[in-house]
Each structure stands twice: as structure tokens, then as C-alpha cells.
Short mmCIF file of C-alpha atoms and ligand atoms in Angstrom, two decimals:
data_model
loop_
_atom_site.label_atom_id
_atom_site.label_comp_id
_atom_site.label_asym_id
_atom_site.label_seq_id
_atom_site.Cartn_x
_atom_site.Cartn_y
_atom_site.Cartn_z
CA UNK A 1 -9.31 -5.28 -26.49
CA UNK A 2 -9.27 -1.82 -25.07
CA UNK A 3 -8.11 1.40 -26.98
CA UNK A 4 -5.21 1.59 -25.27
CA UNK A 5 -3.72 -2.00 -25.40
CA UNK A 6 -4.55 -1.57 -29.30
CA UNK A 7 -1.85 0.90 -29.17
CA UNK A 8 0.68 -1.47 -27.69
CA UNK A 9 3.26 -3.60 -30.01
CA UNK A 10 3.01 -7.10 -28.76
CA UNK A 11 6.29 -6.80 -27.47
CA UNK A 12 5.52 -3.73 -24.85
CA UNK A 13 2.05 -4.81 -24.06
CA UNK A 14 3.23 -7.67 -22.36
CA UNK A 15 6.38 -5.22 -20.52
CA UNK A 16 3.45 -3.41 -19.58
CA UNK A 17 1.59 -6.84 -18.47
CA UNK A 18 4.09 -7.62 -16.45
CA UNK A 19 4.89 -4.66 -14.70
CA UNK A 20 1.77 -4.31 -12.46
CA UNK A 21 3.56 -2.95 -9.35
CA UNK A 22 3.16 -1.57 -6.64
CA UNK A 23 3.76 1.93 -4.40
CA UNK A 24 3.96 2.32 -0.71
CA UNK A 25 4.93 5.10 1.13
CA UNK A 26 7.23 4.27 4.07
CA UNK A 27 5.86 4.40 7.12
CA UNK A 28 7.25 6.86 10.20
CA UNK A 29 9.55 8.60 7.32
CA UNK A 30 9.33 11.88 6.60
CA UNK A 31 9.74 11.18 2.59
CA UNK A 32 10.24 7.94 0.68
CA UNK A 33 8.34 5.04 -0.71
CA UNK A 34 8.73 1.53 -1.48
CA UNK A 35 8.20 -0.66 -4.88
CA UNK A 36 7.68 -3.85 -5.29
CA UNK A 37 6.18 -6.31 -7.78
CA UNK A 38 8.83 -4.44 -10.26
CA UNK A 39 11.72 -5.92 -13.00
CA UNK A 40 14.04 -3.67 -14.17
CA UNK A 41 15.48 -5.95 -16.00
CA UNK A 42 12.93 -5.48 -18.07
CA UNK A 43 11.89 -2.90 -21.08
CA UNK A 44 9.15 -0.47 -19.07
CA UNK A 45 6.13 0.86 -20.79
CA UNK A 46 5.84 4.97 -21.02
CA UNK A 47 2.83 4.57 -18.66
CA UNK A 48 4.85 2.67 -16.23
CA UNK A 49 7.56 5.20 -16.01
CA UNK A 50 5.36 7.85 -15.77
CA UNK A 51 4.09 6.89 -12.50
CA UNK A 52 7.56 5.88 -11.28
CA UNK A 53 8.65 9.82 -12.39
CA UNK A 54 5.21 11.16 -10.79
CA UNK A 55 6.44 8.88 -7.40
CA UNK A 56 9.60 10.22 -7.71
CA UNK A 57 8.36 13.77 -7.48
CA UNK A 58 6.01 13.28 -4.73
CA UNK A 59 8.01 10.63 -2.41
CA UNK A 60 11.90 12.42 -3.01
CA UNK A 61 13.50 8.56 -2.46
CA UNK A 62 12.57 5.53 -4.19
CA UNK A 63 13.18 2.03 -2.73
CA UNK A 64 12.87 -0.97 -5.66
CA UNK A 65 13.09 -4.36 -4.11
CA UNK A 66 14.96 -6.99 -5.52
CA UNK A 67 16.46 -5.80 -8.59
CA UNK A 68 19.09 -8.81 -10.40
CA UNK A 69 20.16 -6.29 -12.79
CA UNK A 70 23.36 -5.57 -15.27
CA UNK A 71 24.94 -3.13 -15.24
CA UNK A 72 23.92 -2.44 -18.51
CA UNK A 73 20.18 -2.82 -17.53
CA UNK A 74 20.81 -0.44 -14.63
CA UNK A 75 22.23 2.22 -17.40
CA UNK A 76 19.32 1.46 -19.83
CA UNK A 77 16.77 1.73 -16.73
CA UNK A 78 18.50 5.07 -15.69
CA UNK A 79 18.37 6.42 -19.23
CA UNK A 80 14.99 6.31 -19.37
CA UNK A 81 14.43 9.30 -17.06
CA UNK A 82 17.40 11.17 -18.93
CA UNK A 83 21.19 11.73 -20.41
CA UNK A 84 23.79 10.22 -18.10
CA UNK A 85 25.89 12.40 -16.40
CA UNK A 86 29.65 10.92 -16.30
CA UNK A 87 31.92 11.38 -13.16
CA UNK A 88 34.56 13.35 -13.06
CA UNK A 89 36.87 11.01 -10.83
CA UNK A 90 37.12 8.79 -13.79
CA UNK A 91 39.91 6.41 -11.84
CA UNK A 92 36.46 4.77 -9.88
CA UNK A 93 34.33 4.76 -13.27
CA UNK A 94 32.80 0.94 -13.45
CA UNK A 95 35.09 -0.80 -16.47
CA UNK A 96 33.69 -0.35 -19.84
CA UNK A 97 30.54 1.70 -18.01
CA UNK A 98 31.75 5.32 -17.35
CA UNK A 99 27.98 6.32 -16.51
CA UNK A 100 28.37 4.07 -13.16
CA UNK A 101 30.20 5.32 -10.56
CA UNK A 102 31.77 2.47 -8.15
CA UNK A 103 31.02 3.77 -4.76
CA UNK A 104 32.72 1.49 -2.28
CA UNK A 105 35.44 0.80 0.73
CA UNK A 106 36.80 -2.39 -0.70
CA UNK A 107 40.25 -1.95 -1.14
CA UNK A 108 42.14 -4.79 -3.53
CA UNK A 109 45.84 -5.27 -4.13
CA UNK A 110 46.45 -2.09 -1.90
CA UNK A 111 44.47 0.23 -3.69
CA UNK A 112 40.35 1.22 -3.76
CA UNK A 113 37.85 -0.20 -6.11
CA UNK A 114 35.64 3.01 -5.92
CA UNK A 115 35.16 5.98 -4.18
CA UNK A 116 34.90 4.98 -0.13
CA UNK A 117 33.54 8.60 1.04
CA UNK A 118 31.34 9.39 -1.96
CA UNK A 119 28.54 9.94 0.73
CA UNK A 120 30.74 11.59 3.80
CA UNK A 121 28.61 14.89 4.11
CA UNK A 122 25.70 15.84 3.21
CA UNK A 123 24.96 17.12 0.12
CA UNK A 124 22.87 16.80 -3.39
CA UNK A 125 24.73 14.99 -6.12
CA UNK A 126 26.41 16.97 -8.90
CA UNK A 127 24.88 20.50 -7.58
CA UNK A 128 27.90 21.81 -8.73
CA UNK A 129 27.08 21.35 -12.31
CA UNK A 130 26.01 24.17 -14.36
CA UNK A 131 22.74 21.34 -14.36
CA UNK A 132 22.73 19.73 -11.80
CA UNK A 133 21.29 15.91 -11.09
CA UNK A 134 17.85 15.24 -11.44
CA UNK A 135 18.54 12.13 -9.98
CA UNK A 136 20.55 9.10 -8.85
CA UNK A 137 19.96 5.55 -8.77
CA UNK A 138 22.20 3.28 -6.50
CA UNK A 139 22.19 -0.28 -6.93
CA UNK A 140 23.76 -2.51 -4.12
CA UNK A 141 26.39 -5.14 -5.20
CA UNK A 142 27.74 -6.24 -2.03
CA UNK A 143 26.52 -4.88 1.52
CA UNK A 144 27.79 -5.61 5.42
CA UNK A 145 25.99 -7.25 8.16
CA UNK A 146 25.75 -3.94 9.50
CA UNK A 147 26.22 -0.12 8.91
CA UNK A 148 26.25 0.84 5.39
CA UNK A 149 23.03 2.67 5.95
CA UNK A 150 22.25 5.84 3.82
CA UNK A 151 20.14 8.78 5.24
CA UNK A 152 17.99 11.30 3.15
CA UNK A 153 16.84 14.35 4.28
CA UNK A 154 13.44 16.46 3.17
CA UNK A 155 14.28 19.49 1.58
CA UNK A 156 11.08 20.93 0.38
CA UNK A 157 10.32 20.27 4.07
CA UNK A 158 13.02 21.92 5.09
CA UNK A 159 12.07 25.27 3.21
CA UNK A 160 8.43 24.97 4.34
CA UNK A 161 9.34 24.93 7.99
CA UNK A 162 11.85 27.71 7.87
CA UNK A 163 10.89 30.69 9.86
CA UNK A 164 9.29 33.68 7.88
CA UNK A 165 12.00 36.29 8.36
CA UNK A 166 14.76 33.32 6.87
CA UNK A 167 12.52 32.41 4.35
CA UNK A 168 12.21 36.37 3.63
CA UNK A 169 16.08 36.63 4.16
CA UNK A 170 17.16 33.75 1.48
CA UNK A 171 14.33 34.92 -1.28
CA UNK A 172 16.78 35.88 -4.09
CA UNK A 173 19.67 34.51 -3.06
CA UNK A 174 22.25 32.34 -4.71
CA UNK A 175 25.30 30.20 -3.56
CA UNK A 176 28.33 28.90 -4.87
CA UNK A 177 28.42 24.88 -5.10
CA UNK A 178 31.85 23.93 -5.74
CA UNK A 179 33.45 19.98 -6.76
CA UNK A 180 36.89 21.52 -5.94
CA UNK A 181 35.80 23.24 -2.61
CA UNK A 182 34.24 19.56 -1.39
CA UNK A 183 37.07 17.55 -2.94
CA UNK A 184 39.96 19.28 -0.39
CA UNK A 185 37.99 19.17 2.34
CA UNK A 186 37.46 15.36 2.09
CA UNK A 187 41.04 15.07 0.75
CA UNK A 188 42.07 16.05 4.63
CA UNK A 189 40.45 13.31 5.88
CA UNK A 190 40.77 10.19 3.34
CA UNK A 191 44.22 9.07 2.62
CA UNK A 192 42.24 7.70 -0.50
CA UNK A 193 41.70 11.31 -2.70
CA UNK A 194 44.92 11.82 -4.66
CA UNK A 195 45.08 14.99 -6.15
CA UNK A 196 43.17 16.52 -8.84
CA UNK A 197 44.69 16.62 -12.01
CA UNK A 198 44.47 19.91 -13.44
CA UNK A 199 42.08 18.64 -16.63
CA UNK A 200 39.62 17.38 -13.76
CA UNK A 201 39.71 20.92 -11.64
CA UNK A 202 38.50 22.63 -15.16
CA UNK A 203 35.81 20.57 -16.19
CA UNK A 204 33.84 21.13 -12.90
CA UNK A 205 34.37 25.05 -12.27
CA UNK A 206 32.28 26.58 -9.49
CA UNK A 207 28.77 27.41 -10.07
CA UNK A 208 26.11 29.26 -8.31
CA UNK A 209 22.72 28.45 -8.31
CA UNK A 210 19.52 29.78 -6.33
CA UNK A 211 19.44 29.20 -2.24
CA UNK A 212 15.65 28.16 -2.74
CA UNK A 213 14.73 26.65 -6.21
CA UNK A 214 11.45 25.43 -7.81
CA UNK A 215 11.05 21.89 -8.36
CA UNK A 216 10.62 21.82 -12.24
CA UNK A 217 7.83 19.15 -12.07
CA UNK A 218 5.96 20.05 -8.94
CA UNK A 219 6.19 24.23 -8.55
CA UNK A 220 7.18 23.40 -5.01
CA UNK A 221 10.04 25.29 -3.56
CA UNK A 222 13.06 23.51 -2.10
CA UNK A 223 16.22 24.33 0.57
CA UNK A 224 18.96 23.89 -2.61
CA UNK A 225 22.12 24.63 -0.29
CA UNK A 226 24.29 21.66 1.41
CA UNK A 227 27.40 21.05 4.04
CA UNK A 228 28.95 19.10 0.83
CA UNK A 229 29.32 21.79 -1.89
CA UNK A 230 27.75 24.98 -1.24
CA UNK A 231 30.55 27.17 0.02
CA UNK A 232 29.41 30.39 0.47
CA UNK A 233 26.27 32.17 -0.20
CA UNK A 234 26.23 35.33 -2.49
CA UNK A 235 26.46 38.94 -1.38
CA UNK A 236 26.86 38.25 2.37
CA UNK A 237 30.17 38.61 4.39
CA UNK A 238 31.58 35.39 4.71
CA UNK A 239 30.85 34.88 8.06
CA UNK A 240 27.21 35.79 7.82
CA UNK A 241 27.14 33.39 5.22
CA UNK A 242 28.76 30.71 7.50
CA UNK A 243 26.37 31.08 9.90
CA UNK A 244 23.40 31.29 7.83
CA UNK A 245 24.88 27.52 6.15
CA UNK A 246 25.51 26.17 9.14
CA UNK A 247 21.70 26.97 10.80
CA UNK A 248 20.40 25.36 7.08
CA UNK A 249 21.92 22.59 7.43
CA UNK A 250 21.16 21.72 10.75
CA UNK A 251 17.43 22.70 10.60
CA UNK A 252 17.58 20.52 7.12
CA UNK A 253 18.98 17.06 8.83
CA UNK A 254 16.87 17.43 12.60
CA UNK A 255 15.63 13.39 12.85
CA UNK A 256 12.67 13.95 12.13
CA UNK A 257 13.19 15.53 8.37
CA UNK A 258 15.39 12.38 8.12
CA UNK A 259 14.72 8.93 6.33
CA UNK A 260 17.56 6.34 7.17
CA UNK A 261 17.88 3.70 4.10
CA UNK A 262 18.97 -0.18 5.43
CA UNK A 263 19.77 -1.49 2.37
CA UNK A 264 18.87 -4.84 1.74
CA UNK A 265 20.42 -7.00 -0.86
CA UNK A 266 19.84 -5.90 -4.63
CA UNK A 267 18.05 -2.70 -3.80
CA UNK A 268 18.14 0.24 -6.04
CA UNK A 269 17.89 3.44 -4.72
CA UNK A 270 16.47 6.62 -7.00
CA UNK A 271 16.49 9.72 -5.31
CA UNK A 272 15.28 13.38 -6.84
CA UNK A 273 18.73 15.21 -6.35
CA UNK A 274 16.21 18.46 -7.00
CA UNK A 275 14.35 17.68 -3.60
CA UNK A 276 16.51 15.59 -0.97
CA UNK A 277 20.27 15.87 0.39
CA UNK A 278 21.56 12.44 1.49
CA UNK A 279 24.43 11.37 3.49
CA UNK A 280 26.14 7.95 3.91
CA UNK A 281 29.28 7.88 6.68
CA UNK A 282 32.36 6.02 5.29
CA UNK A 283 31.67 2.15 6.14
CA UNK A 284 34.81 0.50 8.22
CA UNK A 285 37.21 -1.78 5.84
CA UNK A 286 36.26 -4.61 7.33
CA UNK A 287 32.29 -4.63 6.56
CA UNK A 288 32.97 -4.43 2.49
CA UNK A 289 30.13 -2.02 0.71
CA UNK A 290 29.74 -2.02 -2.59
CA UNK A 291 27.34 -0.13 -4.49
CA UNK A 292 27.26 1.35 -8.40
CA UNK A 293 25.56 4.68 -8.71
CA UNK A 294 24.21 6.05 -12.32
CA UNK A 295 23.24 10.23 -11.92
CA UNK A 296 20.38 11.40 -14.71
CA UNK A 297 21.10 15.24 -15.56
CA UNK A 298 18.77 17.79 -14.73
CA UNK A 299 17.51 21.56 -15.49
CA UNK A 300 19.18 24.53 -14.94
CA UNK A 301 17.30 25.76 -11.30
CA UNK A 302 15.31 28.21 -11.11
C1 LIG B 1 26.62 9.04 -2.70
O1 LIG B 1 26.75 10.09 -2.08
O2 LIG B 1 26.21 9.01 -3.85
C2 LIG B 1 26.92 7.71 -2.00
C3 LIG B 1 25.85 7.32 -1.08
C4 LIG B 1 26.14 6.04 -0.36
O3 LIG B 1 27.31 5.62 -0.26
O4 LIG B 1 25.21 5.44 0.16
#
């Protein structure tokens, strides 16, 4: 018996026996990686988390392969990596879950089961929180023969390919992310976004956070703005800082900074909120999409 084993209770030696899995980076993508060989279901050894937070950091997005998971396994899984942040739209919480989000175009008895354009523009989840998302993990329920895709973009590529005098121009900087800002934007277009209540518009106040931010794990600097939230950045007229947002984002989603997710039936999704933006257009009625989406709470940015 080796050292380490000798550590081990009997009951998470064998979690850790039967987690051997494996890591693949996607090919032709610009970030990602697959896992497979993995049960969630399943109580994970430290080690084995470890490497799934070290893969995390390195690959951005996180593809596990057939998880048959609870929802309650999906919040204990999701747990492990840190507190739960709850959603403010609490009408599209998951019943008796309020850490999972229903994200989904399936409308019953007249009215949605979940939020239909959670994914409508790009953007990083919760960045309007004082801390924002570390991460979020998506698990598919029920998917369409086709569309439903969800795209992730690069942003720690996107900052290293800026040019010099941006890069020199955004050093310093912060921006405003804003719920509220996002929320009437999207209300214009979806029939589906009643009204904030005024107890929702104060628990998610605007924020500002830095334009580039270090990744807390890695040291490596990432483009922390998006099309979703961000609406302005500080201490530049606001059509400077239009312009400046606009050129971001569309150096930050060119194709080939850009990973396109097919789901596949019971993938979960992890994504580093810190690191990526992602983007998922609003599926038609008719191709039901159904997917439950835990966020783990981050640092303050730096
Ligand atoms: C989201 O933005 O969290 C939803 C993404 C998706 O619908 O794929």
C-alpha cells in the first residue's frame, strides 16, 4: 500500500479508484477540453478535483460526457469548487433548488419554465456582482435535433492579441457591469422579461470592476468587459467608451477566438466565468432546450 492510499478512508479510496479519467483538449478550438471516464454522481477525491480546477484554469471550458446526475448531485458537484451563487430572477429558480437556474424555451400552460434568453449576448455570468462567478456548470436536460449550440470565446486571448497602444490605453481602467442595464435591453426584445420588482433592482446594484483583470489562479491577464453587462467604461466620454466596447467585443468573438459547444445529451458544461464570455442565441419554440445552470462565486478582480 502506498503512502498516499494509507491516507484514504476506505470509502474515498475507492471514489478515487474509480475516478481515473481522462483530459483532452479539443481539437481546432481555440480553448476547451473534453472529460471522459468521469461520474459525478459520485463523491470526488481532493486530488481529483484538483486537476479538474487546474483544467479548468488552463482549458477556460470544460466538456464532461455523460453525466446521469440529480440535481442535487449537480449542486453537491458544483459546491465543491465553491458557495453557490443564487439568481436573482427567482420566478425560473429549479423547485426546491434555488442554486439551479432553469435556462430554457419550453413554454407550459402559456407561460416559461426558465429563462429562454439567459444566453442572448455575450457576456460573463454574474460580472455584475460585487464577486463575480468563478464559474458555471450547465447540465443538459432536454436538447433539439438541432441549434441549441453554445459558443465561448477566449478572453485571455483576447487581451494578448490586443494591439500595444489598446493594451496601453485600457491599463487602469474600470467599467460598469450592470444586471439592470442588460435586463431592459433584453426586456425590448423578449415578450418573456416582466418587470423587475423593485426588491430585485436593489439586490444587484451596478458595479465596476477592472477592464483587464488577473486570473486569481494563473497571474494571466484577461479582456473582463462584455456586450451583455458592461455599460460604459470609466472616465471616458460616453461615446469614446462606446466605441472602445464595441472594437472589444468584436476583436474578442472573431471565429477563430471562438469554441462552438454541440451539446450532446447529459453533458455538463463548466466554464471559468474569470477567463471566457459565452453566448447562446434564443433556440426557436419548437426545438425545446432545456438546461439547469449552477454559478460558483468568485474573488473580487483585481
Ligand atoms: C447562459 O448564459 O448561462 C445560458 C447559456 C446557454 O443557454 O447555453
Amino acid at each position: 500500500m502506498s503512502g498516499t492510499t494509507a491516507l484514504l478512508t476506505p470509502a474515498s479510496a475507492s471514489a478515487a479508484a474509480r475516478n481515473t479519467f481522462t483530459i483532452r483538449r479539443l481539437d481546432d478550438a481555440p480553448l476547451g477540453a473534453e472529460i471522459t471516464g468521469l461520474d459525478l454522481s459520485r463523491p470526488l477525491a481532493e486530488k481529483e478535483l484538483a486537476r479538474i480546477r487546474s483544467a479548468l484554469v488552463e482549458h477556460g471550458v470544460l466538456v464532461f460526457r455523460e453525466q446521469r446526475i440529480s440535481p442535487e448531485q449537480h449542486i453537491a458537484f458544483s459546491r465543491r469548487f465553491g458557495p453557490l451563487q443564487v439568481h436573482v430572477l427567482n420566478r425560473f429558480h429549479l423547485q426546491h433548488h434555488p442554486e439551479i437556474l432553469i435556462v430554457s424555451n419550453v413554454i407550459e400552460n402559456g407561460q416559461p419554465i426558465g429563462l429562454v434568453d439567459a444566453g442572448a449576448d455575450w457576456h460573463s455570468d454574474l460580472s455584475y456582482m460585487p464577486k463575480p462567478s468563478l464559474g458555471s456548470l450547465l447540465h443538459s436536460q432536454e436538447l433539439p435535433a438541432e441549434q441549441g449550440d453554445t459558443q465561448f470565446a477566449n478572453m485571455f486571448a483576447a487581451y494578448d492579441s490586443l494591439p500595444a497602444d489598446v493594451k496601453q490605453t485600457l491599463e487602469g481602467r474600470r467599467a460598469v457591469h450592470s444586471y439592470v442595464y442588460r435586463y431592459r435591453r433584453l426586456q425590448k426584445l423578449s415578450p418573456w422579461r416582466a418587470d423587475l420588482t423593485q426588491q430585485q433592482i436593489d439586490a444587484v446594484p451596478e458595479v465596476d470592476h477592472p477592464v483587464i483583470r488577473i486570473h486569481p489562479e494563473s497571474g494571466r491577464k484577461a479582456l473582463f468587459v462584455s456586450e451583455g453587462f458592461t455599460s460604459h467604461i470609466l472616465g471616458l466620454p460616453q461615446d469614446e467608451s462606446d466605441a472602445l466596447l464595441k472594437f472589444l467585443h468584436e476583436h474578442s468573438v472573431q471565429a477563430g477566438n471562438v469554441y462552438r459547444h454541440r451539446w450532446r445529451a447529459h453533458d455538463m458544461v463548466f466554464w471559468d466565468n474569470r477567463s471566457t464570455m459565452h453566448y447562446a442565441p434564443i433556440t426557436p419554440q419548437h426545438l425545446r432546450r432545456t438546461l439547469y445552470r449552477t454559478t460558483v462565486e468568485g474573488d473580487v478582480p483585481l
